[in-house]
Tab-separated table of C-alpha atoms in Angstrom:
chain	number	residue	atom	x	y	z
A	1	UNK	CA	4.390	51.090	12.067
A	2	UNK	CA	4.605	53.747	9.146
A	3	UNK	CA	1.450	54.988	7.387
A	4	UNK	CA	1.503	53.433	4.014
A	5	UNK	CA	-1.065	53.291	1.308
A	6	UNK	CA	-3.327	49.840	1.345
A	7	UNK	CA	-2.086	49.005	-2.074
A	8	UNK	CA	1.500	49.115	-1.233
A	9	UNK	CA	0.826	47.454	1.970
A	10	UNK	CA	-0.605	44.383	0.070
A	11	UNK	CA	2.014	44.479	-2.250
A	12	UNK	CA	4.160	44.173	0.466
A	13	UNK	CA	2.367	41.143	1.857
A	14	UNK	CA	2.077	39.527	-1.490
A	15	UNK	CA	6.094	39.798	-1.672
A	16	UNK	CA	6.510	38.234	1.756
A	17	UNK	CA	4.195	35.342	0.776
A	18	UNK	CA	5.733	34.591	-2.341
A	19	UNK	CA	9.028	34.338	-0.535
A	20	UNK	CA	7.397	31.765	1.765
A	21	UNK	CA	5.843	29.816	-1.147
A	22	UNK	CA	9.636	30.164	-2.329
A	23	UNK	CA	10.847	28.399	0.846
A	24	UNK	CA	8.283	25.767	0.993
A	25	UNK	CA	9.120	24.898	-2.823
A	26	UNK	CA	12.783	24.302	-1.547
A	27	UNK	CA	12.069	22.303	0.916
A	28	UNK	CA	10.059	19.988	-1.349
A	29	UNK	CA	12.698	20.069	-4.064
A	30	UNK	CA	14.493	17.596	-2.300
A	31	UNK	CA	12.361	14.804	-3.555
A	32	UNK	CA	10.156	14.393	-6.432
A	33	UNK	CA	6.834	16.800	-6.028
A	34	UNK	CA	4.609	13.913	-6.806
A	35	UNK	CA	6.222	12.125	-3.684
A	36	UNK	CA	5.132	14.776	-1.630
A	37	UNK	CA	1.776	15.195	-2.910
A	38	UNK	CA	1.332	11.334	-2.689
A	39	UNK	CA	2.117	11.515	0.831
A	40	UNK	CA	-0.306	14.510	1.682
A	41	UNK	CA	-3.093	12.613	-0.125
A	42	UNK	CA	-2.627	9.578	1.787
A	43	UNK	CA	-2.765	11.773	5.160
A	44	UNK	CA	-6.047	13.078	4.125
A	45	UNK	CA	-7.437	9.821	2.933
A	46	UNK	CA	-6.254	7.960	6.020
A	47	UNK	CA	-7.873	10.672	8.064
A	48	UNK	CA	-11.210	10.847	6.424
A	49	UNK	CA	-11.560	7.183	4.892
A	50	UNK	CA	-10.175	5.224	8.040
A	51	UNK	CA	-10.437	7.346	11.294
A	52	UNK	CA	-13.563	9.565	10.506
A	53	UNK	CA	-16.620	8.267	12.412
A	54	UNK	CA	-18.964	8.740	9.680
A	55	UNK	CA	-19.170	8.814	5.726
A	56	UNK	CA	-20.748	10.657	3.013
A	57	UNK	CA	-24.162	8.586	3.049
A	58	UNK	CA	-24.311	7.425	6.525
A	59	UNK	CA	-27.264	7.837	8.703
A	60	UNK	CA	-26.795	9.164	12.082
A	61	UNK	CA	-28.905	10.080	14.706
A	62	UNK	CA	-28.298	13.082	17.176
A	63	UNK	CA	-27.234	11.614	20.945
A	64	UNK	CA	-28.173	14.890	22.583
A	65	UNK	CA	-29.823	18.326	21.700
A	66	UNK	CA	-27.651	20.621	20.156
A	67	UNK	CA	-27.303	23.725	22.216
A	68	UNK	CA	-28.981	26.524	19.959
A	69	UNK	CA	-28.155	30.172	21.064
A	70	UNK	CA	-30.910	32.933	21.094
A	71	UNK	CA	-29.490	34.612	18.221
A	72	UNK	CA	-28.623	31.257	16.068
A	73	UNK	CA	-30.102	30.715	12.550
A	74	UNK	CA	-31.135	27.431	13.624
A	75	UNK	CA	-33.553	28.676	16.130
A	76	UNK	CA	-36.359	27.998	13.387
A	77	UNK	CA	-35.263	24.356	13.517
A	78	UNK	CA	-34.888	23.849	17.634
A	79	UNK	CA	-38.144	21.937	17.521
A	80	UNK	CA	-36.882	18.976	15.366
A	81	UNK	CA	-33.449	19.150	16.312
A	82	UNK	CA	-33.513	17.087	19.247
A	83	UNK	CA	-32.359	13.716	20.762
A	84	UNK	CA	-33.050	10.817	18.415
A	85	UNK	CA	-33.528	13.004	15.185
A	86	UNK	CA	-31.926	11.167	12.324
A	87	UNK	CA	-30.228	12.568	9.235
A	88	UNK	CA	-27.954	11.464	6.304
A	89	UNK	CA	-24.280	12.694	6.090
A	90	UNK	CA	-23.629	14.860	3.208
A	91	UNK	CA	-20.449	15.892	3.886
A	92	UNK	CA	-17.302	15.406	6.815
A	93	UNK	CA	-14.868	17.648	7.723
A	94	UNK	CA	-12.094	18.077	10.475
A	95	UNK	CA	-12.126	21.326	12.329
A	96	UNK	CA	-10.940	22.597	15.714
A	97	UNK	CA	-9.956	19.031	16.709
A	98	UNK	CA	-12.973	17.381	16.188
A	99	UNK	CA	-14.760	15.608	13.175
A	100	UNK	CA	-17.902	17.381	11.935
A	101	UNK	CA	-20.497	16.373	9.667
A	102	UNK	CA	-23.109	18.104	7.251
A	103	UNK	CA	-26.222	16.566	7.804
A	104	UNK	CA	-29.934	16.726	6.437
A	105	UNK	CA	-32.068	16.006	8.975
A	106	UNK	CA	-35.065	13.730	7.936
A	107	UNK	CA	-38.755	15.080	8.943
A	108	UNK	CA	-37.576	18.547	8.633
A	109	UNK	CA	-40.644	21.038	9.327
A	110	UNK	CA	-41.267	24.563	9.816
A	111	UNK	CA	-43.890	26.432	11.886
A	112	UNK	CA	-46.064	29.098	10.127
A	113	UNK	CA	-48.978	30.669	12.045
A	114	UNK	CA	-48.466	28.223	14.864
A	115	UNK	CA	-48.825	25.278	12.250
A	116	UNK	CA	-46.042	22.701	11.628
A	117	UNK	CA	-45.480	21.920	8.003
A	118	UNK	CA	-42.909	19.849	5.977
A	119	UNK	CA	-39.877	21.882	4.704
A	120	UNK	CA	-39.588	22.224	1.012
A	121	UNK	CA	-36.299	22.812	0.887
A	122	UNK	CA	-34.401	20.959	3.815
A	123	UNK	CA	-31.382	22.338	5.493
A	124	UNK	CA	-28.046	20.991	5.865
A	125	UNK	CA	-26.707	21.496	9.669
A	126	UNK	CA	-22.875	21.063	10.669
A	127	UNK	CA	-22.730	18.848	13.715
A	128	UNK	CA	-20.070	17.948	15.686
A	129	UNK	CA	-19.209	14.320	16.208
A	130	UNK	CA	-20.122	14.499	19.913
A	131	UNK	CA	-23.480	14.833	19.115
A	132	UNK	CA	-23.997	12.330	16.193
A	133	UNK	CA	-23.581	8.353	16.308
A	134	UNK	CA	-23.653	6.291	13.261
A	135	UNK	CA	-26.722	3.984	12.986
């Protein structure tokens, strides 16, 4: 691989990308673009409205304690992220072959000087479907 100025290498990547967009447009030009976009909307709708195990606004409960690593930002929440903890779903996504939910857990607290206090600004936790059940 020859050495190129970063800007020139970036322009080559942009050009390759534009060529791929042109190829995609040609594939979709065999019918109205609106047809293909409507099909994609339908697929997304089916995935999240029909097959997702939970929806925004659902109440869920943890079925087991999440595994929290020693360097995780969740360490300060480990004391309440326990099996049986309830929360409300604020978002749903599909990633790495799993549904995931953004959940604002009820009764969030923090520990300051050994004293547990209610959280003023509750956090949202992205949890895998295997850790949650809708109630």
